[in-house]
PDB file of N, CA and C in Angstrom:
ATOM      1  N   UNK A   1     -20.321 -25.066 -14.468  1.00  0.00           N
ATOM      2  CA  UNK A   1     -19.048 -25.482 -13.917  1.00  0.00           C
ATOM      3  C   UNK A   1     -19.272 -25.848 -12.453  1.00  0.00           C
ATOM      4  N   UNK A   2     -18.798 -26.989 -12.052  1.00  0.00           N
ATOM      5  CA  UNK A   2     -19.027 -27.430 -10.676  1.00  0.00           C
ATOM      6  C   UNK A   2     -17.949 -26.892  -9.733  1.00  0.00           C
ATOM      7  N   UNK A   3     -18.196 -27.044  -8.440  1.00  0.00           N
ATOM      8  CA  UNK A   3     -17.314 -26.490  -7.420  1.00  0.00           C
ATOM      9  C   UNK A   3     -15.920 -27.103  -7.443  1.00  0.00           C
ATOM     10  N   UNK A   4     -15.800 -28.360  -7.726  1.00  0.00           N
ATOM     11  CA  UNK A   4     -14.495 -29.019  -7.684  1.00  0.00           C
ATOM     12  C   UNK A   4     -13.565 -28.442  -8.741  1.00  0.00           C
ATOM     13  N   UNK A   5     -14.061 -28.185  -9.934  1.00  0.00           N
ATOM     14  CA  UNK A   5     -13.192 -27.648 -10.972  1.00  0.00           C
ATOM     15  C   UNK A   5     -12.781 -26.212 -10.673  1.00  0.00           C
ATOM     16  N   UNK A   6     -13.636 -25.441  -9.979  1.00  0.00           N
ATOM     17  CA  UNK A   6     -13.259 -24.081  -9.598  1.00  0.00           C
ATOM     18  C   UNK A   6     -12.136 -24.123  -8.573  1.00  0.00           C
ATOM     19  N   UNK A   7     -12.238 -24.983  -7.589  1.00  0.00           N
ATOM     20  CA  UNK A   7     -11.213 -25.080  -6.555  1.00  0.00           C
ATOM     21  C   UNK A   7      -9.893 -25.565  -7.145  1.00  0.00           C
ATOM     22  N   UNK A   8      -9.947 -26.468  -8.084  1.00  0.00           N
ATOM     23  CA  UNK A   8      -8.719 -26.978  -8.685  1.00  0.00           C
ATOM     24  C   UNK A   8      -7.993 -25.916  -9.496  1.00  0.00           C
ATOM     25  N   UNK A   9      -8.724 -24.947 -10.043  1.00  0.00           N
ATOM     26  CA  UNK A   9      -8.101 -23.926 -10.877  1.00  0.00           C
ATOM     27  C   UNK A   9      -7.695 -22.685 -10.084  1.00  0.00           C
ATOM     28  N   UNK A  10      -7.925 -22.666  -8.791  1.00  0.00           N
ATOM     29  CA  UNK A  10      -7.569 -21.507  -7.977  1.00  0.00           C
ATOM     30  C   UNK A  10      -6.063 -21.380  -7.871  1.00  0.00           C
ATOM     31  N   UNK A  11      -5.573 -20.170  -8.082  1.00  0.00           N
ATOM     32  CA  UNK A  11      -4.146 -19.888  -7.971  1.00  0.00           C
ATOM     33  C   UNK A  11      -3.943 -19.084  -6.686  1.00  0.00           C
ATOM     34  N   UNK A  12      -3.079 -19.503  -5.789  1.00  0.00           N
ATOM     35  CA  UNK A  12      -2.924 -18.810  -4.502  1.00  0.00           C
ATOM     36  C   UNK A  12      -2.328 -17.411  -4.666  1.00  0.00           C
ATOM     37  N   UNK A  13      -2.630 -16.557  -3.698  1.00  0.00           N
ATOM     38  CA  UNK A  13      -2.082 -15.213  -3.682  1.00  0.00           C
ATOM     39  C   UNK A  13      -0.619 -15.282  -3.269  1.00  0.00           C
ATOM     40  N   UNK A  14       0.213 -14.585  -4.004  1.00  0.00           N
ATOM     41  CA  UNK A  14       1.645 -14.625  -3.741  1.00  0.00           C
ATOM     42  C   UNK A  14       2.042 -13.529  -2.755  1.00  0.00           C
ATOM     43  N   UNK A  15       3.112 -13.737  -2.018  1.00  0.00           N
ATOM     44  CA  UNK A  15       3.515 -12.772  -0.981  1.00  0.00           C
ATOM     45  C   UNK A  15       3.800 -11.375  -1.512  1.00  0.00           C
ATOM     46  N   UNK A  16       4.302 -11.248  -2.745  1.00  0.00           N
ATOM     47  CA  UNK A  16       4.605  -9.905  -3.244  1.00  0.00           C
ATOM     48  C   UNK A  16       3.338  -9.088  -3.475  1.00  0.00           C
ATOM     49  N   UNK A  17       2.218  -9.736  -3.733  1.00  0.00           N
ATOM     50  CA  UNK A  17       0.959  -9.010  -3.887  1.00  0.00           C
ATOM     51  C   UNK A  17       0.510  -8.467  -2.532  1.00  0.00           C
ATOM     52  N   UNK A  18       0.635  -9.264  -1.507  1.00  0.00           N
ATOM     53  CA  UNK A  18       0.279  -8.826  -0.156  1.00  0.00           C
ATOM     54  C   UNK A  18       1.210  -7.700   0.288  1.00  0.00           C
ATOM     55  N   UNK A  19       2.490  -7.811  -0.027  1.00  0.00           N
ATOM     56  CA  UNK A  19       3.462  -6.777   0.323  1.00  0.00           C
ATOM     57  C   UNK A  19       3.132  -5.458  -0.379  1.00  0.00           C
ATOM     58  N   UNK A  20       2.726  -5.527  -1.646  1.00  0.00           N
ATOM     59  CA  UNK A  20       2.366  -4.314  -2.374  1.00  0.00           C
ATOM     60  C   UNK A  20       1.146  -3.642  -1.749  1.00  0.00           C
ATOM     61  N   UNK A  21       0.136  -4.416  -1.413  1.00  0.00           N
ATOM     62  CA  UNK A  21      -1.065  -3.852  -0.796  1.00  0.00           C
ATOM     63  C   UNK A  21      -0.752  -3.276   0.581  1.00  0.00           C
ATOM     64  N   UNK A  22       0.092  -3.945   1.336  1.00  0.00           N
ATOM     65  CA  UNK A  22       0.452  -3.464   2.674  1.00  0.00           C
ATOM     66  C   UNK A  22       1.231  -2.157   2.603  1.00  0.00           C
ATOM     67  N   UNK A  23       2.012  -1.964   1.556  1.00  0.00           N
ATOM     68  CA  UNK A  23       2.771  -0.720   1.439  1.00  0.00           C
ATOM     69  C   UNK A  23       1.840   0.472   1.237  1.00  0.00           C
ATOM     70  N   UNK A  24       0.741   0.293   0.502  1.00  0.00           N
ATOM     71  CA  UNK A  24      -0.233   1.378   0.355  1.00  0.00           C
ATOM     72  C   UNK A  24      -0.955   1.648   1.676  1.00  0.00           C
ATOM     73  N   UNK A  25      -1.223   0.608   2.445  1.00  0.00           N
ATOM     74  CA  UNK A  25      -1.844   0.801   3.756  1.00  0.00           C
ATOM     75  C   UNK A  25      -0.917   1.549   4.705  1.00  0.00           C
ATOM     76  N   UNK A  26       0.370   1.270   4.640  1.00  0.00           N
ATOM     77  CA  UNK A  26       1.338   1.973   5.481  1.00  0.00           C
ATOM     78  C   UNK A  26       1.332   3.471   5.172  1.00  0.00           C
ATOM     79  N   UNK A  27       1.307   3.828   3.898  1.00  0.00           N
ATOM     80  CA  UNK A  27       1.248   5.241   3.515  1.00  0.00           C
ATOM     81  C   UNK A  27      -0.030   5.879   4.055  1.00  0.00           C
ATOM     82  N   UNK A  28      -1.144   5.163   3.937  1.00  0.00           N
ATOM     83  CA  UNK A  28      -2.421   5.680   4.432  1.00  0.00           C
ATOM     84  C   UNK A  28      -2.358   5.947   5.929  1.00  0.00           C
ATOM     85  N   UNK A  29      -1.833   5.003   6.703  1.00  0.00           N
ATOM     86  CA  UNK A  29      -1.765   5.176   8.156  1.00  0.00           C
ATOM     87  C   UNK A  29      -0.791   6.282   8.551  1.00  0.00           C
ATOM     88  N   UNK A  30       0.333   6.405   7.854  1.00  0.00           N
ATOM     89  CA  UNK A  30       1.267   7.492   8.158  1.00  0.00           C
ATOM     90  C   UNK A  30       0.641   8.850   7.863  1.00  0.00           C
ATOM     91  N   UNK A  31      -0.098   8.933   6.775  1.00  0.00           N
ATOM     92  CA  UNK A  31      -0.757  10.185   6.421  1.00  0.00           C
ATOM     93  C   UNK A  31      -1.764  10.583   7.496  1.00  0.00           C
ATOM     94  N   UNK A  32      -2.597   9.654   7.900  1.00  0.00           N
ATOM     95  CA  UNK A  32      -3.633   9.984   8.863  1.00  0.00           C
ATOM     96  C   UNK A  32      -3.099  10.141  10.279  1.00  0.00           C
ATOM     97  N   UNK A  33      -1.940   9.593  10.579  1.00  0.00           N
ATOM     98  CA  UNK A  33      -1.325   9.830  11.889  1.00  0.00           C
ATOM     99  C   UNK A  33      -0.980  11.306  12.044  1.00  0.00           C
ATOM    100  N   UNK A  34      -0.416  11.901  11.004  1.00  0.00           N
ATOM    101  CA  UNK A  34      -0.090  13.333  11.053  1.00  0.00           C
ATOM    102  C   UNK A  34      -1.350  14.177  11.227  1.00  0.00           C
ATOM    103  N   UNK A  35      -2.396  13.820  10.526  1.00  0.00           N
ATOM    104  CA  UNK A  35      -3.646  14.576  10.609  1.00  0.00           C
ATOM    105  C   UNK A  35      -4.283  14.415  11.989  1.00  0.00           C
ATOM    106  N   UNK A  36      -4.228  13.219  12.558  1.00  0.00           N
ATOM    107  CA  UNK A  36      -4.793  13.004  13.893  1.00  0.00           C
ATOM    108  C   UNK A  36      -4.024  13.772  14.960  1.00  0.00           C
ATOM    109  N   UNK A  37      -2.706  13.857  14.832  1.00  0.00           N
ATOM    110  CA  UNK A  37      -1.917  14.631  15.801  1.00  0.00           C
ATOM    111  C   UNK A  37      -2.347  16.089  15.774  1.00  0.00           C
ATOM    112  N   UNK A  38      -2.548  16.628  14.580  1.00  0.00           N
ATOM    113  CA  UNK A  38      -3.011  18.013  14.466  1.00  0.00           C
ATOM    114  C   UNK A  38      -4.393  18.181  15.098  1.00  0.00           C
ATOM    115  N   UNK A  39      -5.290  17.238  14.838  1.00  0.00           N
ATOM    116  CA  UNK A  39      -6.640  17.339  15.406  1.00  0.00           C
ATOM    117  C   UNK A  39      -6.626  17.230  16.925  1.00  0.00           C
ATOM    118  N   UNK A  40      -5.780  16.371  17.476  1.00  0.00           N
ATOM    119  CA  UNK A  40      -5.672  16.281  18.933  1.00  0.00           C
ATOM    120  C   UNK A  40      -5.105  17.566  19.519  1.00  0.00           C
ATOM    121  N   UNK A  41      -4.193  18.209  18.812  1.00  0.00           N
ATOM    122  CA  UNK A  41      -3.669  19.481  19.308  1.00  0.00           C
ATOM    123  C   UNK A  41      -4.760  20.548  19.317  1.00  0.00           C
ATOM    124  N   UNK A  42      -5.676  20.485  18.377  1.00  0.00           N
ATOM    125  CA  UNK A  42      -6.798  21.431  18.365  1.00  0.00           C
ATOM    126  C   UNK A  42      -7.788  21.130  19.484  1.00  0.00           C
ATOM    127  N   UNK A  43      -8.009  19.850  19.748  1.00  0.00           N
ATOM    128  CA  UNK A  43      -8.946  19.463  20.813  1.00  0.00           C
ATOM    129  C   UNK A  43      -8.424  19.908  22.177  1.00  0.00           C
ATOM    130  N   UNK A  44      -7.123  19.735  22.413  1.00  0.00           N
ATOM    131  CA  UNK A  44      -6.539  20.089  23.703  1.00  0.00           C
ATOM    132  C   UNK A  44      -6.179  21.562  23.802  1.00  0.00           C
ATOM    133  N   UNK A  45      -6.521  22.340  22.793  1.00  0.00           N
ATOM    134  CA  UNK A  45      -6.367  23.798  22.771  1.00  0.00           C
ATOM    135  C   UNK A  45      -4.974  24.251  23.182  1.00  0.00           C
ATOM    136  N   UNK A  46      -4.014  23.844  22.419  1.00  0.00           N
ATOM    137  CA  UNK A  46      -2.641  24.289  22.655  1.00  0.00           C
ATOM    138  C   UNK A  46      -2.526  25.722  22.143  1.00  0.00           C
ATOM    139  N   UNK A  47      -2.153  26.648  23.024  1.00  0.00           N
ATOM    140  CA  UNK A  47      -2.161  28.069  22.686  1.00  0.00           C
ATOM    141  C   UNK A  47      -0.788  28.618  22.336  1.00  0.00           C
ATOM    142  N   UNK A  48       0.242  27.833  22.468  1.00  0.00           N
ATOM    143  CA  UNK A  48       1.580  28.300  22.122  1.00  0.00           C
ATOM    144  C   UNK A  48       1.659  28.504  20.610  1.00  0.00           C
ATOM    145  N   UNK A  49       2.070  29.707  20.200  1.00  0.00           N
ATOM    146  CA  UNK A  49       2.077  30.050  18.781  1.00  0.00           C
ATOM    147  C   UNK A  49       3.048  29.187  17.987  1.00  0.00           C
ATOM    148  N   UNK A  50       4.225  28.924  18.537  1.00  0.00           N
ATOM    149  CA  UNK A  50       5.227  28.122  17.840  1.00  0.00           C
ATOM    150  C   UNK A  50       4.759  26.677  17.699  1.00  0.00           C
ATOM    151  N   UNK A  51       4.152  26.140  18.737  1.00  0.00           N
ATOM    152  CA  UNK A  51       3.651  24.765  18.683  1.00  0.00           C
ATOM    153  C   UNK A  51       2.519  24.641  17.672  1.00  0.00           C
ATOM    154  N   UNK A  52       1.631  25.644  17.623  1.00  0.00           N
ATOM    155  CA  UNK A  52       0.563  25.631  16.624  1.00  0.00           C
ATOM    156  C   UNK A  52       1.138  25.638  15.212  1.00  0.00           C
ATOM    157  N   UNK A  53       2.206  26.390  15.020  1.00  0.00           N
ATOM    158  CA  UNK A  53       2.848  26.443  13.702  1.00  0.00           C
ATOM    159  C   UNK A  53       3.423  25.090  13.331  1.00  0.00           C
ATOM    160  N   UNK A  54       4.063  24.432  14.291  1.00  0.00           N
ATOM    161  CA  UNK A  54       4.616  23.100  14.018  1.00  0.00           C
ATOM    162  C   UNK A  54       3.516  22.094  13.686  1.00  0.00           C
ATOM    163  N   UNK A  55       2.416  22.163  14.420  1.00  0.00           N
ATOM    164  CA  UNK A  55       1.324  21.234  14.144  1.00  0.00           C
ATOM    165  C   UNK A  55       0.655  21.536  12.805  1.00  0.00           C
ATOM    166  N   UNK A  56       0.580  22.812  12.432  1.00  0.00           N
ATOM    167  CA  UNK A  56       0.025  23.160  11.120  1.00  0.00           C
ATOM    168  C   UNK A  56       0.938  22.652  10.005  1.00  0.00           C
ATOM    169  N   UNK A  57       2.248  22.766  10.209  1.00  0.00           N
ATOM    170  CA  UNK A  57       3.193  22.229   9.218  1.00  0.00           C
ATOM    171  C   UNK A  57       3.077  20.709   9.136  1.00  0.00           C
ATOM    172  N   UNK A  58       2.878  20.069  10.283  1.00  0.00           N
ATOM    173  CA  UNK A  58       2.688  18.615  10.298  1.00  0.00           C
ATOM    174  C   UNK A  58       1.416  18.224   9.547  1.00  0.00           C
ATOM    175  N   UNK A  59       0.365  19.029   9.677  1.00  0.00           N
ATOM    176  CA  UNK A  59      -0.873  18.773   8.941  1.00  0.00           C
ATOM    177  C   UNK A  59      -0.634  18.865   7.438  1.00  0.00           C
ATOM    178  N   UNK A  60       0.066  19.887   6.998  1.00  0.00           N
ATOM    179  CA  UNK A  60       0.355  20.050   5.569  1.00  0.00           C
ATOM    180  C   UNK A  60       1.205  18.896   5.063  1.00  0.00           C
ATOM    181  N   UNK A  61       2.207  18.502   5.849  1.00  0.00           N
ATOM    182  CA  UNK A  61       3.029  17.353   5.454  1.00  0.00           C
ATOM    183  C   UNK A  61       2.198  16.074   5.371  1.00  0.00           C
ATOM    184  N   UNK A  62       1.299  15.884   6.318  1.00  0.00           N
ATOM    185  CA  UNK A  62       0.462  14.686   6.313  1.00  0.00           C
ATOM    186  C   UNK A  62      -0.454  14.623   5.113  1.00  0.00           C
ATOM    187  N   UNK A  63      -1.058  15.759   4.769  1.00  0.00           N
ATOM    188  CA  UNK A  63      -1.958  15.787   3.615  1.00  0.00           C
ATOM    189  C   UNK A  63      -1.187  15.526   2.328  1.00  0.00           C
ATOM    190  N   UNK A  64      -0.041  16.162   2.178  1.00  0.00           N
ATOM    191  CA  UNK A  64       0.740  15.988   0.950  1.00  0.00           C
ATOM    192  C   UNK A  64       1.430  14.638   0.879  1.00  0.00           C
ATOM    193  N   UNK A  65       1.699  14.036   2.026  1.00  0.00           N
ATOM    194  CA  UNK A  65       2.369  12.741   2.020  1.00  0.00           C
ATOM    195  C   UNK A  65       1.510  11.665   1.376  1.00  0.00           C
ATOM    196  N   UNK A  66       0.191  11.834   1.420  1.00  0.00           N
ATOM    197  CA  UNK A  66      -0.688  10.853   0.784  1.00  0.00           C
ATOM    198  C   UNK A  66      -0.388  10.702  -0.693  1.00  0.00           C
ATOM    199  N   UNK A  67      -0.317  11.799  -1.410  1.00  0.00           N
ATOM    200  CA  UNK A  67      -0.041  11.738  -2.845  1.00  0.00           C
ATOM    201  C   UNK A  67       1.394  11.384  -3.154  1.00  0.00           C
ATOM    202  N   UNK A  68       2.322  12.026  -2.467  1.00  0.00           N
ATOM    203  CA  UNK A  68       3.743  11.777  -2.721  1.00  0.00           C
ATOM    204  C   UNK A  68       4.115  10.362  -2.302  1.00  0.00           C
ATOM    205  N   UNK A  69       3.627   9.933  -1.150  1.00  0.00           N
ATOM    206  CA  UNK A  69       3.933   8.584  -0.669  1.00  0.00           C
ATOM    207  C   UNK A  69       3.367   7.509  -1.569  1.00  0.00           C
ATOM    208  N   UNK A  70       2.129   7.701  -2.035  1.00  0.00           N
ATOM    209  CA  UNK A  70       1.545   6.717  -2.945  1.00  0.00           C
ATOM    210  C   UNK A  70       2.292   6.671  -4.272  1.00  0.00           C
ATOM    211  N   UNK A  71       2.768   7.815  -4.751  1.00  0.00           N
ATOM    212  CA  UNK A  71       3.552   7.823  -5.990  1.00  0.00           C
ATOM    213  C   UNK A  71       4.861   7.062  -5.798  1.00  0.00           C
ATOM    214  N   UNK A  72       5.524   7.282  -4.662  1.00  0.00           N
ATOM    215  CA  UNK A  72       6.780   6.570  -4.398  1.00  0.00           C
ATOM    216  C   UNK A  72       6.535   5.073  -4.265  1.00  0.00           C
ATOM    217  N   UNK A  73       5.483   4.688  -3.562  1.00  0.00           N
ATOM    218  CA  UNK A  73       5.164   3.269  -3.396  1.00  0.00           C
ATOM    219  C   UNK A  73       4.822   2.645  -4.740  1.00  0.00           C
ATOM    220  N   UNK A  74       4.103   3.375  -5.591  1.00  0.00           N
ATOM    221  CA  UNK A  74       3.755   2.857  -6.917  1.00  0.00           C
ATOM    222  C   UNK A  74       5.012   2.589  -7.737  1.00  0.00           C
ATOM    223  N   UNK A  75       5.948   3.533  -7.730  1.00  0.00           N
ATOM    224  CA  UNK A  75       7.193   3.356  -8.494  1.00  0.00           C
ATOM    225  C   UNK A  75       7.984   2.172  -7.953  1.00  0.00           C
ATOM    226  N   UNK A  76       8.091   2.059  -6.644  1.00  0.00           N
ATOM    227  CA  UNK A  76       8.821   0.937  -6.042  1.00  0.00           C
ATOM    228  C   UNK A  76       8.149  -0.384  -6.377  1.00  0.00           C
ATOM    229  N   UNK A  77       6.815  -0.427  -6.276  1.00  0.00           N
ATOM    230  CA  UNK A  77       6.101  -1.672  -6.571  1.00  0.00           C
ATOM    231  C   UNK A  77       6.206  -2.053  -8.038  1.00  0.00           C
ATOM    232  N   UNK A  78       6.163  -1.079  -8.944  1.00  0.00           N
ATOM    233  CA  UNK A  78       6.304  -1.388 -10.367  1.00  0.00           C
ATOM    234  C   UNK A  78       7.702  -1.911 -10.666  1.00  0.00           C
ATOM    235  N   UNK A  79       8.712  -1.321 -10.038  1.00  0.00           N
ATOM    236  CA  UNK A  79      10.083  -1.791 -10.230  1.00  0.00           C
ATOM    237  C   UNK A  79      10.217  -3.219  -9.712  1.00  0.00           C
ATOM    238  N   UNK A  80       9.654  -3.466  -8.537  1.00  0.00           N
ATOM    239  CA  UNK A  80       9.718  -4.799  -7.943  1.00  0.00           C
ATOM    240  C   UNK A  80       8.957  -5.814  -8.797  1.00  0.00           C
ATOM    241  N   UNK A  81       7.792  -5.428  -9.329  1.00  0.00           N
ATOM    242  CA  UNK A  81       6.999  -6.320 -10.177  1.00  0.00           C
ATOM    243  C   UNK A  81       7.732  -6.631 -11.470  1.00  0.00           C
ATOM    244  N   UNK A  82       8.423  -5.636 -12.020  1.00  0.00           N
ATOM    245  CA  UNK A  82       9.181  -5.856 -13.253  1.00  0.00           C
ATOM    246  C   UNK A  82      10.296  -6.869 -13.019  1.00  0.00           C
ATOM    247  N   UNK A  83      10.969  -6.782 -11.889  1.00  0.00           N
ATOM    248  CA  UNK A  83      12.028  -7.743 -11.565  1.00  0.00           C
ATOM    249  C   UNK A  83      11.431  -9.132 -11.382  1.00  0.00           C
ATOM    250  N   UNK A  84      10.273  -9.216 -10.730  1.00  0.00           N
ATOM    251  CA  UNK A  84       9.634 -10.515 -10.513  1.00  0.00           C
ATOM    252  C   UNK A  84       9.216 -11.135 -11.839  1.00  0.00           C
ATOM    253  N   UNK A  85       8.688 -10.320 -12.759  1.00  0.00           N
ATOM    254  CA  UNK A  85       8.276 -10.858 -14.054  1.00  0.00           C
ATOM    255  C   UNK A  85       9.472 -11.317 -14.877  1.00  0.00           C
ATOM    256  N   UNK A  86      10.612 -10.628 -14.744  1.00  0.00           N
ATOM    257  CA  UNK A  86      11.809 -11.050 -15.469  1.00  0.00           C
ATOM    258  C   UNK A  86      12.328 -12.377 -14.938  1.00  0.00           C
ATOM    259  N   UNK A  87      12.168 -12.608 -13.652  1.00  0.00           N
ATOM    260  CA  UNK A  87      12.632 -13.845 -13.028  1.00  0.00           C
ATOM    261  C   UNK A  87      11.472 -14.793 -12.759  1.00  0.00           C
ATOM    262  N   UNK A  88      10.453 -14.753 -13.593  1.00  0.00           N
ATOM    263  CA  UNK A  88       9.246 -15.531 -13.314  1.00  0.00           C
ATOM    264  C   UNK A  88       9.502 -17.037 -13.342  1.00  0.00           C
ATOM    265  N   UNK A  89      10.494 -17.497 -14.076  1.00  0.00           N
ATOM    266  CA  UNK A  89      10.781 -18.927 -14.092  1.00  0.00           C
ATOM    267  C   UNK A  89      11.222 -19.407 -12.715  1.00  0.00           C
ATOM    268  N   UNK A  90      11.992 -18.588 -12.009  1.00  0.00           N
ATOM    269  CA  UNK A  90      12.477 -18.975 -10.687  1.00  0.00           C
ATOM    270  C   UNK A  90      11.401 -18.818  -9.621  1.00  0.00           C
ATOM    271  N   UNK A  91      10.605 -17.761  -9.719  1.00  0.00           N
ATOM    272  CA  UNK A  91       9.666 -17.450  -8.649  1.00  0.00           C
ATOM    273  C   UNK A  91       8.314 -18.125  -8.807  1.00  0.00           C
ATOM    274  N   UNK A  92       7.849 -18.260 -10.030  1.00  0.00           N
ATOM    275  CA  UNK A  92       6.496 -18.737 -10.241  1.00  0.00           C
ATOM    276  C   UNK A  92       6.417 -20.230 -10.518  1.00  0.00           C
ATOM    277  N   UNK A  93       7.509 -20.853 -10.829  1.00  0.00           N
ATOM    278  CA  UNK A  93       7.479 -22.282 -11.099  1.00  0.00           C
ATOM    279  C   UNK A  93       6.751 -22.582 -12.389  1.00  0.00           C
ATOM    280  N   UNK A  94       5.725 -23.379 -12.310  1.00  0.00           N
ATOM    281  CA  UNK A  94       5.019 -23.801 -13.514  1.00  0.00           C
ATOM    282  C   UNK A  94       3.861 -22.884 -13.887  1.00  0.00           C
ATOM    283  N   UNK A  95       3.568 -21.847 -13.072  1.00  0.00           N
ATOM    284  CA  UNK A  95       2.463 -20.958 -13.405  1.00  0.00           C
ATOM    285  C   UNK A  95       2.880 -20.029 -14.530  1.00  0.00           C
ATOM    286  N   UNK A  96       2.107 -19.993 -15.591  1.00  0.00           N
ATOM    287  CA  UNK A  96       2.415 -19.101 -16.697  1.00  0.00           C
ATOM    288  C   UNK A  96       1.372 -18.011 -16.848  1.00  0.00           C
ATOM    289  N   UNK A  97       0.370 -17.998 -16.012  1.00  0.00           N
ATOM    290  CA  UNK A  97      -0.699 -17.013 -16.124  1.00  0.00           C
ATOM    291  C   UNK A  97      -0.359 -15.774 -15.310  1.00  0.00           C
ATOM    292  N   UNK A  98      -0.936 -14.629 -15.669  1.00  0.00           N
ATOM    293  CA  UNK A  98      -0.693 -13.384 -14.965  1.00  0.00           C
ATOM    294  C   UNK A  98      -1.848 -13.029 -14.034  1.00  0.00           C
ATOM    295  N   UNK A  99      -2.822 -13.902 -13.859  1.00  0.00           N
ATOM    296  CA  UNK A  99      -3.965 -13.629 -12.995  1.00  0.00           C
ATOM    297  C   UNK A  99      -3.703 -14.240 -11.625  1.00  0.00           C
ATOM    298  N   UNK A 100      -2.933 -13.558 -10.799  1.00  0.00           N
ATOM    299  CA  UNK A 100      -2.579 -14.067  -9.481  1.00  0.00           C
ATOM    300  C   UNK A 100      -3.752 -13.882  -8.529  1.00  0.00           C
ATOM    301  N   UNK A 101      -4.047 -14.904  -7.758  1.00  0.00           N
ATOM    302  CA  UNK A 101      -5.072 -14.804  -6.733  1.00  0.00           C
ATOM    303  C   UNK A 101      -6.492 -14.781  -7.258  1.00  0.00           C
ATOM    304  N   UNK A 102      -6.714 -15.216  -8.469  1.00  0.00           N
ATOM    305  CA  UNK A 102      -8.067 -15.222  -9.015  1.00  0.00           C
ATOM    306  C   UNK A 102      -8.363 -16.587  -9.615  1.00  0.00           C
ATOM    307  N   UNK A 103      -9.551 -16.708 -10.138  1.00  0.00           N
ATOM    308  CA  UNK A 103      -9.940 -17.965 -10.765  1.00  0.00           C
ATOM    309  C   UNK A 103      -9.558 -17.937 -12.237  1.00  0.00           C
ATOM    310  N   UNK A 104      -8.989 -18.989 -12.719  1.00  0.00           N
ATOM    311  CA  UNK A 104      -8.601 -19.095 -14.121  1.00  0.00           C
ATOM    312  C   UNK A 104      -9.597 -20.025 -14.802  1.00  0.00           C
ATOM    313  N   UNK A 105     -10.674 -19.471 -15.307  1.00  0.00           N
ATOM    314  CA  UNK A 105     -11.747 -20.287 -15.896  1.00  0.00           C
ATOM    315  C   UNK A 105     -11.557 -20.474 -17.388  1.00  0.00           C
TER     316      UNK A 105
END
C-alpha cells in the first residue's frame, strides 16, 4: 500500500476524544497535587499537630481520588459517548466507521 492511499484513508481525531483523554489527565494532576502538598509539608517540617493531621487527611484524599475520580470520569465519558453514538448522523456526517483517529485499511 502506498503513502497516498494511507493519507487519503486517515480519519481525523474528533474533539470528544481529546476531551475524554484530557479529563483523565485532570484527575491525575488533581491527585498528585494533593500528594505533592503533603510531601512539601514534610520537607518544610511543619510541627503543628493539627496541621499535620490536615495534611495527612489531604494525602489520603489525594490517593483515593485517583480511583474514585477515574471511575466518575469513566461513567461521564461513557454517557457522553453513548449520546454521541445515538446522534452520530448529526455529529459524524458521512463517517460510518467506529475507528476514530486511526487508519482504516
